[in-house]
Amino acid sequence: MPALPSGSNDLSEDIRRYLEYHLGRFLGCDRFYLYEALAYTVRDRIMSEWRNTWCMYKRDGVRRSHYLSLEYLIGRSLGNHLLNLDLEEPVDKAVKDFAIALEEIEDTEPDAGLGNGGLGRLAACFLDSCATLGLPVTGYGLRYEYGMFHQHIENGYQVEDPDHWLRDGHPWEVERPEYTQFIKFGGRTEHFTDLQGRPRARWIDTEDVLAVPYDVPVSGYRNNIVNTLRLWSASATDAFNLHEFNAGDYADSVASKNEAENITMVLYPNDANENGKELRLRQQYFLTSASLQDVFRQWGDQPLTQFAECNVFQLNDTHPSIAVAELMRLLLDDPDKRLEWNDAWEITRNCMAYTNHTLLPEALERWPVRLFAQLLPRLLEIIYEINARFLADVRQRWPGDTDRVRRMSLIEEGPDPQVRMAYLAIVGSFSVNGVAALHSDLLTKGLFKDFYELWPEKFNNKTNGVTPRRWLAMSNPQLAELLTETIGDGWQADLGRLEKLKPWADDGDKNFMKRWQEIRLHNKRRLADMVLALTGVRFDPSSLFDIQVKRIHEYKRQLLNVLHVIHLYNRIRSGDTENWVNRCVLIGGKAAPGYQRAKEIIKLINNVASVINGDPAVGDRLKVVFLPNYGVTKMMYICPAADLSEQISTAGKEASGTGNMKFMMNGSITIGTYDGANIEIMDAVGEENFFLFGLKAEEVAGLRGRYNPQSYIDSDPDLAAVIDLLESDHFSAIEPCLFRGIIDSIKSPHDPWMTLADFRSYIDAQASAEAAWRDQDQWVRMSIRNCASSGGFSTDRTISEYNDDIWKLKALS
Ligand code: 26Q
């Protein structure tokens, strides 16, 4: 397959051909069609490398990794491929023929929002790095018809709108119905003796659903590698319909298609709480079974004894952890496999690796045994057998320790017994990792302590990262240009080279610092325009931009941020404004639709914002906005424009964080707790370039049971004044007591997030940030040092570690 020519004239011709001959549109049509025509034109230029890459991976004996994730938060693709293929310049020129700027075309692409937040975006960054490193890794996920909901604000409250992102088609995907898989649900099991006299099981009378794959190309950075993200879409089988059809119930039989096709209808917009919904378990099994069967289809009739040498599955949290039982099922029951238990178990344990993304106990997945029995009866039998053999080992190692056996069992006993998915993942894997040093350490000391005692060698850390292609080169093109001018090309795929910037900060090179500041100011103007358009609030780009964007959750403590904002407002009202630093506070993020407290927090932020922004006595000293509908593309405008990055979770609660890394890479300075990857960020950049505050994780743990929030209020007049103002209904004048629930929660001795314990320390850290800001030269140097020290937070580093320690793949580039 010859490569297509990529001069601007060739591109322009192709765009026109797609527009007129394929899409049936003409010049002057809606911009979206120009985007589609351009996307097809670019996709054509990926195809031959995509095929070559696939062929290299398909050779026998090539060890491959399969990333299993319920979420991929991809965002836009066009700009990413243009950067990776080095097509930005010719395309920019080509679209001039259509009297439109490339940016305007790019702006019509909807975000592929197939994820909630950190975990989903991490999966997308990982795929980018795998392709760039030339590693044979395939992403497997679900092609949700509806992605992450859109958020708009009505009267200060979050309102959710469905995200029908596929409505106008998805030009990047290629449907491959020839690789459709059958997925079983329901039915019952039958046990029999096979011709060799061995006990066997069959799973019968099932209701089957079809899994149809759609492939999305994942291009590497300028290396001619194109990996694959394979997304499964659910479809009803013909048999599914036929049964009822023949019984004469045509309408019912067509209607019953819905039940099957519902499986991939919508992403669960829940980023922490499990809710035990049957449809969610269906999604998890659907992804897992389709993906494992797809790997076996490709494996063909190669000997199973070599399967584990050539395949590794990385489980993105417990969401696909049913893979442990499903792989066992396929190896035991499949007529063309039929392994003995021990052989199947040996393969399974050598193929699976599990990543944990949270320490919050409420986020640990557990499924009711009765639901399992109904939906996946054969898998439940296998889980019971795994558990019986596992607990026998535990009893042998710790004779008589019945409490330990109860604690470690894959089944939590009780009136409604539950399957503990994290334990299934640990028992069935050869590797278990956390996502930042502190998090991995806490896993071995807390949540997974018993398992760590049994298998210390399984546990390891892989600190998260972010891809510098999207989060620096694409998001901050002007800074990227300055970097290249200063330290040369090559940092995009070798981010450690940013270290070379340090002398420019240390020497205080005036010219360089001026350009640094001009670029940041330009980025802040761009963000200010967006804020004005979306909220009507005017941000002055010379102010300090103070930004917290992430999912709304009590542990992330957006409330602490609000308390600081109210404290600043109190200072202005009392005339305490000497040497004032003008500040624009931006908070953004989605609340899970069922998380009432998170929704109240959004309402509080909006009410505080409208009082402060509407108070003429405040003026430019303080502006506050809640930015609606935060997502991947918004972050590309936000992170290059932030001066202060708010990373203020209760210590020990944020597994890693990745937004913190995007901000740092773009030269923001972090105000943060000693939590997650913040710790490693501070180690890399130095304490003097980071505003640290708050209790440490062990102090939080030590305070539990003795926490007395009232004592902080009594001993801190600033805090007392903030609470007073909140309680006076100053921000809820037309709805008295609206925020009673929130106020009570932070005043409660049982507040797990201990917000008031960190108030004073946070206010002081904010004051240090202001002191640093007053010396703009000093601030710019800190900013440069943050960017220069961010090399370790590239997912290229993270993925290299996954590969060195877990996957052990050979790079093919
Ligand atoms: C589980 C069951 C049912 C429905 C939904 C879920 C569910 C979905 C998504 C549970 C959790 C998530 C997402 C978790 C997540 O994003 N965790 C974040 O992962 C990041 C990447 O490792 C870390 O940086 C963050 O610290 C962590 O909060």
CSV table of N, CA, C and O in Angstrom, one decimal, residues 276-363:
chain,number,residue,atom,x,y,z
A,276,GLY,N,-23.8,-1.1,42.4
A,276,GLY,CA,-24.3,-2.4,42.4
A,276,GLY,C,-25.4,-2.6,41.3
A,276,GLY,O,-26.2,-3.5,41.4
A,277,LYS,N,-25.4,-1.8,40.2
A,277,LYS,CA,-26.4,-1.9,39.2
A,277,LYS,C,-26.1,-3.1,38.3
A,277,LYS,O,-24.9,-3.2,37.8
A,278,GLU,N,-27.1,-3.8,38.0
A,278,GLU,CA,-26.9,-5.0,37.1
A,278,GLU,C,-26.4,-4.6,35.7
A,278,GLU,O,-25.5,-5.3,35.2
A,279,LEU,N,-26.8,-3.5,35.2
A,279,LEU,CA,-26.4,-3.1,33.8
A,279,LEU,C,-24.8,-2.8,33.8
A,279,LEU,O,-24.2,-3.1,32.9
A,280,ARG,N,-24.4,-2.3,34.9
A,280,ARG,CA,-22.9,-2.0,35.0
A,280,ARG,C,-22.1,-3.4,35.0
A,280,ARG,O,-21.1,-3.5,34.4
A,281,LEU,N,-22.6,-4.4,35.8
A,281,LEU,CA,-21.9,-5.7,35.8
A,281,LEU,C,-22.0,-6.3,34.4
A,281,LEU,O,-21.0,-6.9,33.9
A,282,ARG,N,-23.1,-6.1,33.7
A,282,ARG,CA,-23.2,-6.5,32.3
A,282,ARG,C,-22.2,-5.9,31.4
A,282,ARG,O,-21.5,-6.5,30.6
A,283,GLN,N,-22.0,-4.6,31.6
A,283,GLN,CA,-21.0,-3.9,30.8
A,283,GLN,C,-19.6,-4.4,31.1
A,283,GLN,O,-18.8,-4.7,30.1
A,284,GLN,N,-19.3,-4.7,32.3
A,284,GLN,CA,-18.0,-5.2,32.7
A,284,GLN,C,-17.7,-6.5,32.1
A,284,GLN,O,-16.6,-6.8,31.5
A,285,TYR,N,-18.7,-7.4,32.2
A,285,TYR,CA,-18.5,-8.8,31.6
A,285,TYR,C,-18.4,-8.7,30.1
A,285,TYR,O,-17.6,-9.4,29.5
A,286,PHE,N,-19.3,-7.9,29.5
A,286,PHE,CA,-19.3,-7.7,28.1
A,286,PHE,C,-17.9,-7.3,27.5
A,286,PHE,O,-17.4,-7.9,26.6
A,287,LEU,N,-17.4,-6.3,28.1
A,287,LEU,CA,-16.0,-5.8,27.7
A,287,LEU,C,-15.0,-7.0,27.8
A,287,LEU,O,-14.2,-7.3,26.9
A,288,THR,N,-15.0,-7.6,29.0
A,288,THR,CA,-14.0,-8.5,29.3
A,288,THR,C,-14.1,-9.8,28.5
A,288,THR,O,-13.1,-10.2,27.9
A,289,SER,N,-15.3,-10.3,28.3
A,289,SER,CA,-15.4,-11.5,27.6
A,289,SER,C,-15.1,-11.3,26.1
A,289,SER,O,-14.4,-12.1,25.5
A,290,ALA,N,-15.6,-10.2,25.5
A,290,ALA,CA,-15.4,-9.9,24.1
A,290,ALA,C,-13.9,-9.8,23.9
A,290,ALA,O,-13.3,-10.3,22.9
A,291,SER,N,-13.2,-9.1,24.8
A,291,SER,CA,-11.8,-8.8,24.6
A,291,SER,C,-11.0,-10.1,24.7
A,291,SER,O,-10.1,-10.4,23.9
A,292,LEU,N,-11.2,-10.9,25.7
A,292,LEU,CA,-10.5,-12.2,25.9
A,292,LEU,C,-10.7,-13.1,24.7
A,292,LEU,O,-9.8,-13.7,24.1
A,293,GLN,N,-12.0,-13.2,24.2
A,293,GLN,CA,-12.3,-14.0,23.1
A,293,GLN,C,-11.6,-13.5,21.8
A,293,GLN,O,-11.1,-14.3,21.0
A,294,ASP,N,-11.5,-12.2,21.7
A,294,ASP,CA,-10.8,-11.6,20.6
A,294,ASP,C,-9.3,-12.0,20.6
A,294,ASP,O,-8.7,-12.2,19.5
A,295,VAL,N,-8.7,-12.0,21.8
A,295,VAL,CA,-7.3,-12.3,21.9
A,295,VAL,C,-7.1,-13.8,21.5
A,295,VAL,O,-6.2,-14.2,20.8
A,296,PHE,N,-8.0,-14.7,21.9
A,296,PHE,CA,-8.0,-16.1,21.5
A,296,PHE,C,-8.2,-16.3,20.1
A,296,PHE,O,-7.6,-17.2,19.4
A,297,ARG,N,-9.1,-15.5,19.5
A,297,ARG,CA,-9.3,-15.6,18.0
A,297,ARG,C,-8.0,-15.3,17.3
A,297,ARG,O,-7.6,-16.1,16.4
A,298,GLN,N,-7.3,-14.3,17.8
A,298,GLN,CA,-6.0,-14.0,17.1
A,298,GLN,C,-4.9,-15.0,17.4
A,298,GLN,O,-4.0,-15.3,16.6
A,299,TRP,N,-5.1,-15.7,18.6
A,299,TRP,CA,-4.1,-16.7,19.0
A,299,TRP,C,-4.2,-17.9,18.1
A,299,TRP,O,-3.2,-18.6,17.8
A,300,GLY,N,-5.4,-18.1,17.6
A,300,GLY,CA,-5.6,-19.2,16.6
A,300,GLY,C,-5.2,-20.6,17.3
A,300,GLY,O,-5.6,-20.8,18.4
A,301,ASP,N,-4.5,-21.4,16.6
A,301,ASP,CA,-4.2,-22.8,17.1
A,301,ASP,C,-2.8,-22.9,17.6
A,301,ASP,O,-2.3,-24.0,17.7
A,302,GLN,N,-2.2,-21.8,18.0
A,302,GLN,CA,-0.9,-21.9,18.6
A,302,GLN,C,-1.1,-22.6,20.0
A,302,GLN,O,-2.1,-22.5,20.6
A,303,PRO,N,0.0,-23.2,20.5
A,303,PRO,CA,-0.2,-24.0,21.7
A,303,PRO,C,-0.5,-23.1,22.9
A,303,PRO,O,0.2,-22.1,23.1
A,304,LEU,N,-1.4,-23.5,23.7
A,304,LEU,CA,-1.8,-22.7,24.9
A,304,LEU,C,-0.7,-22.7,25.9
A,304,LEU,O,-0.6,-21.7,26.7
A,305,THR,N,0.3,-23.6,25.9
A,305,THR,CA,1.4,-23.6,26.8
A,305,THR,C,2.2,-22.3,26.6
A,305,THR,O,2.9,-21.9,27.5
A,306,GLN,N,2.1,-21.7,25.4
A,306,GLN,CA,2.9,-20.5,25.2
A,306,GLN,C,2.1,-19.2,25.4
A,306,GLN,O,2.6,-18.1,25.2
A,307,PHE,N,0.8,-19.4,25.7
A,307,PHE,CA,-0.1,-18.2,25.8
A,307,PHE,C,0.4,-17.1,26.7
A,307,PHE,O,0.4,-15.9,26.4
A,308,ALA,N,0.8,-17.6,27.9
A,308,ALA,CA,1.2,-16.6,29.0
A,308,ALA,C,2.5,-15.9,28.6
A,308,ALA,O,2.8,-14.8,29.1
A,309,GLU,N,3.3,-16.6,27.8
A,309,GLU,CA,4.6,-15.9,27.4
A,309,GLU,C,4.3,-14.8,26.4
A,309,GLU,O,5.1,-13.9,26.3
A,310,CYS,N,3.2,-14.8,25.7
A,310,CYS,CA,2.9,-13.9,24.7
A,310,CYS,C,1.8,-12.9,25.0
A,310,CYS,O,1.5,-12.0,24.2
A,311,ASN,N,1.1,-13.0,26.1
A,311,ASN,CA,0.0,-12.1,26.4
A,311,ASN,C,0.0,-11.7,27.9
A,311,ASN,O,0.1,-12.5,28.8
A,312,VAL,N,-0.3,-10.4,28.0
A,312,VAL,CA,-0.5,-9.8,29.4
A,312,VAL,C,-1.7,-8.9,29.3
A,312,VAL,O,-1.8,-8.1,28.3
A,313,PHE,N,-2.5,-9.0,30.3
A,313,PHE,CA,-3.7,-8.1,30.4
A,313,PHE,C,-3.5,-7.2,31.6
A,313,PHE,O,-3.3,-7.6,32.7
A,314,GLN,N,-3.6,-5.9,31.3
A,314,GLN,CA,-3.5,-4.9,32.4
A,314,GLN,C,-4.9,-4.4,32.7
A,314,GLN,O,-5.7,-3.9,31.9
A,315,LEU,N,-5.4,-4.7,34.0
A,315,LEU,CA,-6.7,-4.3,34.4
A,315,LEU,C,-6.8,-2.9,35.0
A,315,LEU,O,-6.1,-2.7,36.0
A,316,ASN,N,-7.5,-2.0,34.3
A,316,ASN,CA,-7.6,-0.6,34.8
A,316,ASN,C,-8.6,-0.6,35.9
A,316,ASN,O,-9.8,-0.4,35.6
A,317,ASP,N,-8.1,-0.7,37.1
A,317,ASP,CA,-9.0,-0.9,38.3
A,317,ASP,C,-9.7,-2.2,38.3
A,317,ASP,O,-9.5,-3.1,37.4
A,318,THR,N,-10.6,-2.4,39.2
A,318,THR,CA,-11.3,-3.7,39.3
A,318,THR,C,-12.4,-3.8,38.2
A,318,THR,O,-13.0,-4.9,38.1
A,319,HIS,N,-12.7,-2.7,37.5
A,319,HIS,CA,-13.9,-2.7,36.6
A,319,HIS,C,-13.8,-3.9,35.6
A,319,HIS,O,-14.9,-4.5,35.4
A,320,PRO,N,-12.7,-4.3,35.1
A,320,PRO,CA,-12.7,-5.5,34.2
A,320,PRO,C,-12.1,-6.7,35.0
A,320,PRO,O,-11.6,-7.7,34.3
A,321,SER,N,-12.1,-6.8,36.3
A,321,SER,CA,-11.4,-7.8,37.0
A,321,SER,C,-12.1,-9.2,36.9
A,321,SER,O,-11.5,-10.2,37.2
A,322,ILE,N,-13.4,-9.2,36.4
A,322,ILE,CA,-14.0,-10.5,36.1
A,322,ILE,C,-13.2,-11.3,35.0
A,322,ILE,O,-13.4,-12.5,34.8
A,323,ALA,N,-12.2,-10.6,34.4
A,323,ALA,CA,-11.3,-11.2,33.5
A,323,ALA,C,-10.6,-12.4,34.1
A,323,ALA,O,-10.3,-13.4,33.4
A,324,VAL,N,-10.3,-12.4,35.4
A,324,VAL,CA,-9.6,-13.5,36.0
A,324,VAL,C,-10.5,-14.8,35.9
A,324,VAL,O,-10.0,-15.8,35.4
A,325,ALA,N,-11.8,-14.6,36.2
A,325,ALA,CA,-12.7,-15.8,36.1
A,325,ALA,C,-13.0,-16.1,34.7
A,325,ALA,O,-13.2,-17.3,34.3
A,326,GLU,N,-13.1,-15.1,33.8
A,326,GLU,CA,-13.5,-15.4,32.4
A,326,GLU,C,-12.4,-16.1,31.7
A,326,GLU,O,-12.6,-17.0,30.9
A,327,LEU,N,-11.1,-15.7,32.0
A,327,LEU,CA,-10.0,-16.4,31.3
A,327,LEU,C,-10.0,-17.9,31.8
A,327,LEU,O,-9.8,-18.8,31.0
A,328,MET,N,-10.2,-18.1,33.1
A,328,MET,CA,-10.4,-19.5,33.6
A,328,MET,C,-11.5,-20.3,32.8
A,328,MET,O,-11.3,-21.4,32.4
A,329,ARG,N,-12.6,-19.6,32.7
A,329,ARG,CA,-13.8,-20.3,32.0
A,329,ARG,C,-13.4,-20.7,30.6
A,329,ARG,O,-13.6,-21.8,30.2
A,330,LEU,N,-12.8,-19.7,29.9
A,330,LEU,CA,-12.4,-20.1,28.5
A,330,LEU,C,-11.4,-21.2,28.4
A,330,LEU,O,-11.6,-22.1,27.6
A,331,LEU,N,-10.5,-21.2,29.3
A,331,LEU,CA,-9.4,-22.3,29.3
A,331,LEU,C,-10.0,-23.6,29.7
A,331,LEU,O,-9.6,-24.7,29.2
A,332,LEU,N,-11.0,-23.6,30.6
A,332,LEU,CA,-11.5,-24.9,31.2
A,332,LEU,C,-12.6,-25.4,30.3
A,332,LEU,O,-12.7,-26.6,30.0
A,333,ASP,N,-13.5,-24.5,29.8
A,333,ASP,CA,-14.8,-25.0,29.2
A,333,ASP,C,-14.8,-25.0,27.7
A,333,ASP,O,-15.5,-25.7,27.1
A,334,ASP,N,-14.0,-24.1,27.1
A,334,ASP,CA,-14.0,-24.0,25.6
A,334,ASP,C,-13.6,-25.4,25.0
A,334,ASP,O,-12.6,-26.0,25.4
A,335,PRO,N,-14.5,-25.9,24.1
A,335,PRO,CA,-14.2,-27.3,23.6
A,335,PRO,C,-12.8,-27.4,22.9
A,335,PRO,O,-12.3,-28.5,23.0
A,336,ASP,N,-12.3,-26.3,22.4
A,336,ASP,CA,-11.0,-26.4,21.8
A,336,ASP,C,-9.8,-26.2,22.8
A,336,ASP,O,-8.7,-26.1,22.3
A,337,LYS,N,-10.1,-26.0,24.0
A,337,LYS,CA,-9.1,-25.8,25.0
A,337,LYS,C,-9.1,-26.9,26.1
A,337,LYS,O,-8.2,-27.7,26.2
A,338,ARG,N,-10.1,-26.8,27.0
A,338,ARG,CA,-10.3,-27.9,27.9
A,338,ARG,C,-9.1,-28.2,28.8
A,338,ARG,O,-8.7,-29.4,28.9
A,339,LEU,N,-8.5,-27.2,29.4
A,339,LEU,CA,-7.4,-27.4,30.2
A,339,LEU,C,-7.8,-28.0,31.6
A,339,LEU,O,-8.9,-27.8,32.0
A,340,GLU,N,-6.8,-28.6,32.3
A,340,GLU,CA,-7.0,-28.9,33.7
A,340,GLU,C,-6.9,-27.7,34.5
A,340,GLU,O,-6.3,-26.7,34.1
A,341,TRP,N,-7.6,-27.7,35.7
A,341,TRP,CA,-7.6,-26.5,36.6
A,341,TRP,C,-6.2,-25.9,36.8
A,341,TRP,O,-6.0,-24.7,36.6
A,342,ASN,N,-5.3,-26.7,37.2
A,342,ASN,CA,-4.0,-26.2,37.6
A,342,ASN,C,-3.3,-25.5,36.4
A,342,ASN,O,-2.6,-24.5,36.5
A,343,ASP,N,-3.4,-26.1,35.2
A,343,ASP,CA,-2.8,-25.5,34.0
A,343,ASP,C,-3.4,-24.2,33.7
A,343,ASP,O,-2.8,-23.2,33.3
A,344,ALA,N,-4.8,-24.2,33.8
A,344,ALA,CA,-5.5,-22.9,33.5
A,344,ALA,C,-5.1,-21.9,34.5
A,344,ALA,O,-4.9,-20.7,34.1
A,345,TRP,N,-5.0,-22.2,35.7
A,345,TRP,CA,-4.7,-21.3,36.8
A,345,TRP,C,-3.3,-20.7,36.6
A,345,TRP,O,-3.1,-19.5,36.8
A,346,GLU,N,-2.4,-21.6,36.3
A,346,GLU,CA,-1.0,-21.1,36.0
A,346,GLU,C,-1.0,-20.1,34.9
A,346,GLU,O,-0.4,-19.0,35.1
A,347,ILE,N,-1.7,-20.3,33.8
A,347,ILE,CA,-1.7,-19.3,32.7
A,347,ILE,C,-2.4,-18.0,33.2
A,347,ILE,O,-1.8,-16.9,33.0
A,348,THR,N,-3.5,-18.2,33.9
A,348,THR,CA,-4.2,-17.0,34.3
A,348,THR,C,-3.4,-16.1,35.2
A,348,THR,O,-3.2,-14.9,34.9
A,349,ARG,N,-2.8,-16.7,36.2
A,349,ARG,CA,-2.0,-15.9,37.1
A,349,ARG,C,-0.8,-15.3,36.5
A,349,ARG,O,-0.2,-14.3,37.0
A,350,ASN,N,-0.3,-15.8,35.4
A,350,ASN,CA,0.8,-15.3,34.7
A,350,ASN,C,0.5,-14.2,33.6
A,350,ASN,O,1.4,-13.6,33.0
A,351,CYS,N,-0.8,-14.1,33.4
A,351,CYS,CA,-1.3,-13.1,32.3
A,351,CYS,C,-1.9,-11.8,32.9
A,351,CYS,O,-2.0,-10.9,32.1
A,352,MET,N,-2.3,-11.9,34.1
A,352,MET,CA,-3.1,-10.7,34.6
A,352,MET,C,-2.3,-9.8,35.5
A,352,MET,O,-1.5,-10.3,36.3
A,353,ALA,N,-2.5,-8.5,35.3
A,353,ALA,CA,-1.9,-7.5,36.2
A,353,ALA,C,-2.9,-6.5,36.5
A,353,ALA,O,-3.7,-6.1,35.7
A,354,TYR,N,-3.0,-6.0,37.8
A,354,TYR,CA,-4.1,-5.2,38.3
A,354,TYR,C,-3.5,-3.8,38.8
A,354,TYR,O,-2.6,-3.8,39.5
A,355,THR,N,-4.2,-2.7,38.3
A,355,THR,CA,-3.8,-1.4,38.8
A,355,THR,C,-5.0,-0.9,39.7
A,355,THR,O,-6.1,-0.9,39.3
A,356,ASN,N,-4.6,-0.5,40.9
A,356,ASN,CA,-5.7,0.1,41.8
A,356,ASN,C,-5.6,1.6,41.7
A,356,ASN,O,-4.5,2.2,41.6
A,357,HIS,N,-6.8,2.3,41.7
A,357,HIS,CA,-6.8,3.7,41.5
A,357,HIS,C,-7.4,4.5,42.7
A,357,HIS,O,-7.6,5.7,42.6
A,358,THR,N,-7.8,3.7,43.8
A,358,THR,CA,-8.4,4.5,44.9
A,358,THR,C,-8.2,3.7,46.2
A,358,THR,O,-8.2,2.5,46.2
A,359,LEU,N,-8.1,4.5,47.3
A,359,LEU,CA,-8.1,4.0,48.6
A,359,LEU,C,-9.4,4.1,49.3
A,359,LEU,O,-9.7,3.6,50.4
A,360,LEU,N,-10.3,4.9,48.7
A,360,LEU,CA,-11.6,5.2,49.4
A,360,LEU,C,-12.4,3.8,49.5
A,360,LEU,O,-12.7,3.2,48.4
A,361,PRO,N,-12.7,3.4,50.7
A,361,PRO,CA,-13.4,2.1,50.8
A,361,PRO,C,-14.7,2.1,50.1
A,361,PRO,O,-15.1,1.0,49.5
A,362,GLU,N,-15.4,3.2,50.0
A,362,GLU,CA,-16.7,3.2,49.3
A,362,GLU,C,-16.6,3.0,47.8
A,362,GLU,O,-17.6,2.8,47.1
A,363,ALA,N,-15.4,3.2,47.3
A,363,ALA,CA,-15.2,3.0,45.8
A,363,ALA,C,-14.8,1.6,45.5
A,363,ALA,O,-14.7,1.2,44.3
